[in-house]
Amino acid sequence: MSRCDELGSITDEPGRLTRTFASPAMRRANKLVGSWMRDAGLQVHEDAAFNLLGRWNSTQRGVKTFLLGSHLDTVRDAGKYDGPLGVLTAIAAVQLLRERGVKLPFNLEVVGFSDEEGVRYQTAYLGSRALASTLTAAELARLAERGQPCPPVGQRQKLADKAVRAPFEPLTQILKAHRPRGEFLGYAEVHIEQGPVLEKNNLPVGVVTAIAGQSRLHVEFYGIAGHAGTVPMNLRHDALAGTAEFVLAVERCGMLATVGKLEVAPGASNVIPGHAAFTLDVRDQSDARRLGAVRTLHDQAKAIARRRGLKLTWTPVQQTAAVQCDKRLTQIFSKCVAQRGLEVLQLPSGAGHDAVAISAICPVAMLFVRCKDGISHNPAESVQAGDARVGVEVLADFISRLADVGQASRLSPFKI
Ligand code: GLV
Ligand code: MN
Ligand code: MN
């Protein structure tokens, strides 16, 4: 846990934890976590997408690799555990496996992904998608145009923007992080639950069954800026009032849906807003339900624009389908939890994880660790050391079991 604290002090913004893709703080975090990986006997390198990788090669030659990890980037004003806990438990599990003298019939690689949160480009998984080779140069070029220096607030940040942007132009260089198809046997990620279910059930860990799909969009209303004291209320084309009406429609859409960022221009107390730009994030375990809700919201936005004489732009930024965790890997996690005398609670994830991106190239599984009051994406995020310890032990047991299966069959643990 002291490592989570130390890592939590590495930030792009003094006074609060914000660490975004390819930023100076991320580079410093990779250096520090890289040193911990080395201490655990891993061979370390940073790939072209700023993913940090630590490798334990099997003594058996020509075998595939099992991947463990999570992400090292954060949201703005973040807690210390969303992401880093999964990377640090993986490193601790490697240490435990070495102490136990486990021989691996596959290579093991621990990864700290560079962009799970999508703060900088409003699109998640840049690091894991680069590794999984599911990004295209055209997509990255579009993103680079829209790229947000992070975080765009205040004078202090303006000074930091240059440095934050500097290290990775052009963005297409991250494509070089791709790994050969078929290289990975599977991926396992430990992550804080970010919800209250484990705490309600008085359990330190839970096994994840599936990860909700997401739609992320960029929406803009264009109205007419005008004098706050002279234009009568019934003659206004107020972009912010239209947005306010839409935000309430989002709240009532019957889905997990959020407008999380809003920018209003020109932005003065005596000027009618002529322009409002905002994000929309919609999630559900059912892709059909989610896509249906996005269509309905689009229709509602069009109706608001018509009625208020506004222009609307509606730009899908990212869609990820719901992902089922691999049944065999999930069963192994469940056995490892039960072996410790704990009730096995299986639960879906409403949050997105790098496992979504990695599911494109291999089976994935996840273990959740209880967090206090279910609070996350908030500096109040808190995890008990004892719960993190259970996470480390279950993860080490999981790898030991996989190794046993692999040794017994003298084959890869999975046919892929
Ligand atoms: C990641 O934390 C997400 O679900 O947005
Ligand atoms: Mn996360
Ligand atoms: Mn997060």
mmCIF file of N, CA and C and ligand atoms in Angstrom, residues 75 82 116-117 194 377, ligand 3:
data_model
loop_
_atom_site.group_PDB
_atom_site.id
_atom_site.type_symbol
_atom_site.label_atom_id
_atom_site.label_comp_id
_atom_site.label_asym_id
_atom_site.label_seq_id
_atom_site.Cartn_x
_atom_site.Cartn_y
_atom_site.Cartn_z
ATOM 1 N N VAL A 75 -7.821 9.369 -13.931
ATOM 2 C CA VAL A 75 -8.731 10.463 -14.285
ATOM 3 C C VAL A 75 -8.183 11.755 -13.670
ATOM 4 N N ASP A 82 -7.383 3.135 -8.587
ATOM 5 C CA ASP A 82 -7.999 2.764 -9.859
ATOM 6 C C ASP A 82 -6.883 2.621 -10.890
ATOM 7 N N GLU A 116 -6.052 3.980 -19.929
ATOM 8 C CA GLU A 116 -7.354 3.311 -19.782
ATOM 9 C C GLU A 116 -8.468 4.340 -19.660
ATOM 10 N N GLU A 117 -8.146 5.502 -19.106
ATOM 11 C CA GLU A 117 -9.204 6.458 -18.770
ATOM 12 C C GLU A 117 -9.641 7.322 -19.941
ATOM 13 N N GLN A 194 -14.907 -0.310 -7.601
ATOM 14 C CA GLN A 194 -15.474 0.996 -7.975
ATOM 15 C C GLN A 194 -16.980 1.049 -7.758
ATOM 16 N N HIS A 377 -12.978 7.195 -8.835
ATOM 17 C CA HIS A 377 -12.856 8.425 -9.632
ATOM 18 C C HIS A 377 -13.020 9.628 -8.700
HETATM 19 MN MN MN B 3 -11.140 4.674 -13.954
#
